[in-house]
Amino acid sequence: RNLLPAECITIQLDTVRKTMRDHLKERGKRIVFIHGVGNGRLKMEVLKILSREFPKCETQDASFQEYGFGATRVVIR
């Protein structure tokens, strides 16, 4: 598609929100968001959303061995 960078990040962040809402009642569920390394903007925005909108969830860097750099693991609590 011919999307602007701002449109791409909006779609990606909307996907994070939808995924979290869809699984919010599944306590203990682990979700991995792959955001890539890049300049860190997407990772920073994902972490902001998780801390503001889903404060009971735990976040940490996902396993380097499984996902390499650029992934965040979320555990729903």
CSV table of N, CA, C and O in Angstrom, one decimal:
chain,number,residue,atom,x,y,z
A,1,ARG,N,0.8,-1.2,0.0
A,1,ARG,CA,0.0,0.0,0.0
A,1,ARG,C,0.9,1.2,0.0
A,1,ARG,O,2.0,1.2,0.4
A,2,ASN,N,0.3,2.3,-0.4
A,2,ASN,CA,1.0,3.6,-0.4
A,2,ASN,C,0.5,4.4,0.8
A,2,ASN,O,-0.2,5.4,0.7
A,3,LEU,N,0.9,4.0,2.0
A,3,LEU,CA,0.5,4.7,3.2
A,3,LEU,C,1.7,5.6,3.7
A,3,LEU,O,2.8,5.2,3.6
A,4,LEU,N,1.3,6.6,4.3
A,4,LEU,CA,2.3,7.5,5.0
A,4,LEU,C,2.7,6.8,6.3
A,4,LEU,O,2.0,6.0,6.9
A,5,PRO,N,3.9,7.2,6.8
A,5,PRO,CA,4.4,6.6,8.0
A,5,PRO,C,3.4,6.8,9.2
A,5,PRO,O,3.2,5.9,10.0
A,6,ALA,N,2.8,7.9,9.3
A,6,ALA,CA,1.9,8.2,10.4
A,6,ALA,C,0.7,7.2,10.3
A,6,ALA,O,0.1,6.8,11.3
A,7,GLU,N,0.2,6.9,9.0
A,7,GLU,CA,-0.9,6.0,8.9
A,7,GLU,C,-0.5,4.6,9.3
A,7,GLU,O,-1.3,3.9,9.9
A,8,CYS,N,0.7,4.2,8.9
A,8,CYS,CA,1.2,2.9,9.3
A,8,CYS,C,1.2,2.7,10.8
A,8,CYS,O,0.8,1.7,11.3
A,9,ILE,N,1.8,3.7,11.5
A,9,ILE,CA,1.9,3.5,13.0
A,9,ILE,C,0.5,3.5,13.6
A,9,ILE,O,0.3,2.8,14.6
A,10,THR,N,-0.4,4.3,13.1
A,10,THR,CA,-1.8,4.3,13.6
A,10,THR,C,-2.4,3.0,13.5
A,10,THR,O,-3.1,2.5,14.4
A,11,ILE,N,-2.3,2.3,12.3
A,11,ILE,CA,-2.8,1.0,12.1
A,11,ILE,C,-2.2,0.0,13.1
A,11,ILE,O,-2.9,-0.8,13.7
A,12,GLN,N,-0.9,0.1,13.2
A,12,GLN,CA,-0.2,-0.9,14.1
A,12,GLN,C,-0.6,-0.7,15.6
A,12,GLN,O,-0.9,-1.7,16.3
A,13,LEU,N,-0.8,0.6,16.0
A,13,LEU,CA,-1.2,0.8,17.4
A,13,LEU,C,-2.7,0.4,17.6
A,13,LEU,O,-3.0,-0.1,18.7
A,14,ASP,N,-3.5,0.6,16.6
A,14,ASP,CA,-4.9,0.2,16.7
A,14,ASP,C,-4.9,-1.4,16.8
A,14,ASP,O,-5.8,-1.9,17.5
A,15,THR,N,-4.0,-2.1,16.1
A,15,THR,CA,-4.0,-3.5,16.2
A,15,THR,C,-3.5,-4.0,17.6
A,15,THR,O,-4.1,-4.9,18.2
A,16,VAL,N,-2.6,-3.2,18.2
A,16,VAL,CA,-2.2,-3.5,19.6
A,16,VAL,C,-3.4,-3.4,20.5
A,16,VAL,O,-3.7,-4.3,21.4
A,17,ARG,N,-4.1,-2.3,20.4
A,17,ARG,CA,-5.3,-2.1,21.3
A,17,ARG,C,-6.4,-3.2,21.1
A,17,ARG,O,-6.9,-3.7,22.1
A,18,LYS,N,-6.7,-3.5,19.9
A,18,LYS,CA,-7.7,-4.5,19.6
A,18,LYS,C,-7.2,-5.9,20.1
A,18,LYS,O,-8.0,-6.6,20.7
A,19,THR,N,-6.0,-6.2,19.9
A,19,THR,CA,-5.5,-7.5,20.4
A,19,THR,C,-5.6,-7.6,21.9
A,19,THR,O,-6.0,-8.6,22.5
A,20,MET,N,-5.2,-6.5,22.6
A,20,MET,CA,-5.3,-6.5,24.1
A,20,MET,C,-6.7,-6.6,24.5
A,20,MET,O,-7.0,-7.4,25.4
A,21,ARG,N,-7.6,-5.8,23.9
A,21,ARG,CA,-9.0,-5.9,24.3
A,21,ARG,C,-9.6,-7.3,24.1
A,21,ARG,O,-10.4,-7.8,24.9
A,22,ASP,N,-9.3,-7.9,23.0
A,22,ASP,CA,-9.8,-9.2,22.6
A,22,ASP,C,-9.4,-10.3,23.6
A,22,ASP,O,-10.1,-11.3,23.8
A,23,HIS,N,-8.2,-10.1,24.3
A,23,HIS,CA,-7.7,-11.1,25.2
A,23,HIS,C,-7.6,-10.7,26.6
A,23,HIS,O,-7.1,-11.4,27.5
A,24,LEU,N,-8.2,-9.6,27.0
A,24,LEU,CA,-8.0,-9.0,28.3
A,24,LEU,C,-8.6,-9.9,29.4
A,24,LEU,O,-8.1,-9.8,30.5
A,25,LYS,N,-9.5,-10.7,29.2
A,25,LYS,CA,-10.1,-11.6,30.2
A,25,LYS,C,-9.4,-12.9,30.4
A,25,LYS,O,-9.7,-13.7,31.2
A,26,GLU,N,-8.4,-13.1,29.6
A,26,GLU,CA,-7.6,-14.4,29.6
A,26,GLU,C,-6.4,-14.2,30.5
A,26,GLU,O,-5.3,-14.0,30.0
A,27,ARG,N,-6.6,-14.2,31.8
A,27,ARG,CA,-5.5,-14.0,32.8
A,27,ARG,C,-4.4,-15.0,32.5
A,27,ARG,O,-4.7,-16.2,32.3
A,28,GLY,N,-3.2,-14.6,32.6
A,28,GLY,CA,-2.0,-15.4,32.4
A,28,GLY,C,-1.6,-15.6,30.9
A,28,GLY,O,-0.6,-16.1,30.6
A,29,LYS,N,-2.5,-15.1,30.0
A,29,LYS,CA,-2.2,-15.2,28.6
A,29,LYS,C,-0.9,-14.3,28.3
A,29,LYS,O,-0.8,-13.2,28.8
A,30,ARG,N,-0.1,-14.9,27.4
A,30,ARG,CA,1.1,-14.2,27.0
A,30,ARG,C,1.0,-13.8,25.5
A,30,ARG,O,0.6,-14.6,24.7
A,31,ILE,N,1.2,-12.5,25.2
A,31,ILE,CA,1.2,-12.0,23.9
A,31,ILE,C,2.5,-11.4,23.6
A,31,ILE,O,3.1,-10.7,24.4
A,32,VAL,N,3.0,-11.6,22.4
A,32,VAL,CA,4.3,-11.0,21.9
A,32,VAL,C,4.0,-10.1,20.8
A,32,VAL,O,3.4,-10.5,19.8
A,33,PHE,N,4.3,-8.8,21.0
A,33,PHE,CA,4.2,-7.8,19.9
A,33,PHE,C,5.6,-7.6,19.3
A,33,PHE,O,6.5,-7.2,20.0
A,34,ILE,N,5.7,-7.8,18.0
A,34,ILE,CA,6.9,-7.6,17.3
A,34,ILE,C,6.9,-6.3,16.7
A,34,ILE,O,6.1,-6.0,15.8
A,35,HIS,N,7.8,-5.4,17.1
A,35,HIS,CA,7.8,-4.0,16.6
A,35,HIS,C,9.1,-3.7,15.9
A,35,HIS,O,9.2,-2.7,15.3
A,36,GLY,N,10.1,-4.6,15.9
A,36,GLY,CA,11.3,-4.4,15.2
A,36,GLY,C,12.2,-3.5,16.0
A,36,GLY,O,11.9,-2.9,17.0
A,37,VAL,N,13.4,-3.3,15.5
A,37,VAL,CA,14.4,-2.5,16.2
A,37,VAL,C,14.3,-1.1,15.8
A,37,VAL,O,13.9,-0.2,16.6
A,38,GLY,N,14.5,-0.7,14.6
A,38,GLY,CA,14.3,0.6,14.0
A,38,GLY,C,14.8,1.7,14.9
A,38,GLY,O,15.8,1.6,15.6
A,39,ASN,N,14.1,2.8,15.0
A,39,ASN,CA,14.5,3.9,15.8
A,39,ASN,C,13.8,3.9,17.2
A,39,ASN,O,14.0,4.8,18.0
A,40,GLY,N,13.0,2.9,17.4
A,40,GLY,CA,12.3,2.7,18.7
A,40,GLY,C,11.0,3.4,18.9
A,40,GLY,O,10.4,3.3,20.0
A,41,ARG,N,10.5,4.1,17.9
A,41,ARG,CA,9.3,4.9,18.1
A,41,ARG,C,8.1,4.0,18.3
A,41,ARG,O,7.3,4.2,19.2
A,42,LEU,N,8.0,2.9,17.5
A,42,LEU,CA,6.8,2.0,17.6
A,42,LEU,C,6.9,1.3,19.0
A,42,LEU,O,5.9,1.2,19.7
A,43,LYS,N,8.0,0.9,19.4
A,43,LYS,CA,8.2,0.2,20.7
A,43,LYS,C,7.7,1.2,21.8
A,43,LYS,O,7.0,0.8,22.7
A,44,MET,N,8.2,2.4,21.8
A,44,MET,CA,7.8,3.4,22.8
A,44,MET,C,6.3,3.7,22.8
A,44,MET,O,5.7,3.7,23.9
A,45,GLU,N,5.7,3.8,21.6
A,45,GLU,CA,4.3,4.0,21.6
A,45,GLU,C,3.5,2.8,22.1
A,45,GLU,O,2.5,2.9,22.8
A,46,VAL,N,4.0,1.6,21.8
A,46,VAL,CA,3.3,0.3,22.3
A,46,VAL,C,3.4,0.3,23.8
A,46,VAL,O,2.4,0.1,24.5
A,47,LEU,N,4.5,0.6,24.4
A,47,LEU,CA,4.7,0.6,25.8
A,47,LEU,C,3.8,1.7,26.5
A,47,LEU,O,3.3,1.5,27.6
A,48,LYS,N,3.7,2.8,25.8
A,48,LYS,CA,2.8,3.9,26.4
A,48,LYS,C,1.3,3.4,26.4
A,48,LYS,O,0.6,3.6,27.4
A,49,ILE,N,0.9,2.8,25.3
A,49,ILE,CA,-0.5,2.3,25.3
A,49,ILE,C,-0.7,1.2,26.4
A,49,ILE,O,-1.7,1.2,27.1
A,50,LEU,N,0.3,0.3,26.5
A,50,LEU,CA,0.1,-0.7,27.5
A,50,LEU,C,0.1,-0.2,28.9
A,50,LEU,O,-0.7,-0.6,29.7
A,51,SER,N,0.9,0.8,29.2
A,51,SER,CA,1.0,1.3,30.6
A,51,SER,C,-0.3,2.2,30.9
A,51,SER,O,-0.8,2.2,32.0
A,52,ARG,N,-0.8,2.9,29.9
A,52,ARG,CA,-1.9,3.8,30.2
A,52,ARG,C,-3.2,3.1,30.1
A,52,ARG,O,-4.1,3.3,31.0
A,53,GLU,N,-3.4,2.2,29.1
A,53,GLU,CA,-4.7,1.6,28.9
A,53,GLU,C,-4.9,0.2,29.5
A,53,GLU,O,-6.0,-0.2,29.7
A,54,PHE,N,-3.8,-0.4,29.8
A,54,PHE,CA,-3.8,-1.8,30.3
A,54,PHE,C,-2.8,-1.9,31.5
A,54,PHE,O,-1.8,-2.7,31.4
A,55,PRO,N,-2.9,-1.1,32.5
A,55,PRO,CA,-1.9,-1.0,33.6
A,55,PRO,C,-1.7,-2.2,34.4
A,55,PRO,O,-0.6,-2.4,35.0
A,56,LYS,N,-2.6,-3.2,34.4
A,56,LYS,CA,-2.4,-4.4,35.1
A,56,LYS,C,-1.6,-5.4,34.4
A,56,LYS,O,-1.3,-6.5,35.0
A,57,CYS,N,-1.3,-5.2,33.2
A,57,CYS,CA,-0.5,-6.1,32.4
A,57,CYS,C,1.0,-5.9,32.6
A,57,CYS,O,1.4,-4.8,32.8
A,58,GLU,N,1.7,-7.0,32.6
A,58,GLU,CA,3.2,-6.9,32.8
A,58,GLU,C,3.8,-6.9,31.4
A,58,GLU,O,3.4,-7.6,30.5
A,59,THR,N,4.9,-6.1,31.2
A,59,THR,CA,5.6,-6.1,30.0
A,59,THR,C,7.1,-6.3,30.2
A,59,THR,O,7.6,-6.0,31.3
A,60,GLN,N,7.7,-6.9,29.2
A,60,GLN,CA,9.2,-7.1,29.3
A,60,GLN,C,9.6,-7.4,27.9
A,60,GLN,O,8.8,-7.7,27.0
A,61,ASP,N,10.9,-7.2,27.6
A,61,ASP,CA,11.4,-7.6,26.3
A,61,ASP,C,11.2,-9.1,26.1
A,61,ASP,O,11.4,-9.9,27.0
A,62,ALA,N,10.8,-9.5,24.9
A,62,ALA,CA,10.5,-10.9,24.6
A,62,ALA,C,11.9,-11.6,24.5
A,62,ALA,O,12.9,-10.9,24.3
A,63,SER,N,11.8,-12.9,24.5
A,63,SER,CA,13.0,-13.7,24.4
A,63,SER,C,13.8,-13.4,23.1
A,63,SER,O,13.3,-13.5,22.0
A,64,PHE,N,15.1,-13.0,23.3
A,64,PHE,CA,16.0,-12.8,22.2
A,64,PHE,C,16.1,-14.0,21.3
A,64,PHE,O,16.2,-14.0,20.1
A,65,GLN,N,16.2,-15.2,22.0
A,65,GLN,CA,16.5,-16.5,21.3
A,65,GLN,C,15.3,-16.8,20.4
A,65,GLN,O,15.5,-17.4,19.3
A,66,GLU,N,14.1,-16.5,20.8
A,66,GLU,CA,12.9,-16.8,20.0
A,66,GLU,C,12.6,-15.7,19.0
A,66,GLU,O,12.2,-16.0,17.9
A,67,TYR,N,12.7,-14.4,19.4
A,67,TYR,CA,12.2,-13.3,18.5
A,67,TYR,C,13.3,-12.4,18.1
A,67,TYR,O,13.0,-11.5,17.3
A,68,GLY,N,14.5,-12.5,18.5
A,68,GLY,CA,15.6,-11.6,18.2
A,68,GLY,C,15.3,-10.3,18.9
A,68,GLY,O,14.5,-10.2,19.9
A,69,PHE,N,16.0,-9.2,18.5
A,69,PHE,CA,15.7,-7.9,19.1
A,69,PHE,C,14.4,-7.4,18.5
A,69,PHE,O,14.0,-7.7,17.4
A,70,GLY,N,13.7,-6.5,19.2
A,70,GLY,CA,12.5,-5.8,18.7
A,70,GLY,C,11.2,-6.5,18.9
A,70,GLY,O,10.3,-6.5,18.1
A,71,ALA,N,11.0,-7.1,20.1
A,71,ALA,CA,9.7,-7.7,20.5
A,71,ALA,C,9.5,-7.5,22.0
A,71,ALA,O,10.4,-7.5,22.8
A,72,THR,N,8.2,-7.3,22.3
A,72,THR,CA,7.8,-7.1,23.7
A,72,THR,C,6.8,-8.1,24.1
A,72,THR,O,5.8,-8.4,23.3
A,73,ARG,N,7.0,-8.7,25.2
A,73,ARG,CA,6.1,-9.7,25.7
A,73,ARG,C,5.2,-9.1,26.8
A,73,ARG,O,5.6,-8.4,27.6
A,74,VAL,N,3.9,-9.4,26.7
A,74,VAL,CA,2.9,-8.9,27.6
A,74,VAL,C,2.2,-10.1,28.3
A,74,VAL,O,1.9,-11.1,27.6
A,75,VAL,N,2.1,-10.0,29.6
A,75,VAL,CA,1.3,-11.0,30.3
A,75,VAL,C,0.1,-10.4,30.9
A,75,VAL,O,0.2,-9.3,31.6
A,76,ILE,N,-1.1,-10.9,30.6
A,76,ILE,CA,-2.3,-10.3,31.1
A,76,ILE,C,-2.5,-10.8,32.5
A,76,ILE,O,-2.5,-11.9,32.8
A,77,ARG,N,-2.8,-9.8,33.4
A,77,ARG,CA,-3.1,-10.1,34.8
A,77,ARG,C,-4.5,-9.7,35.2
A,77,ARG,O,-5.0,-8.8,34.6
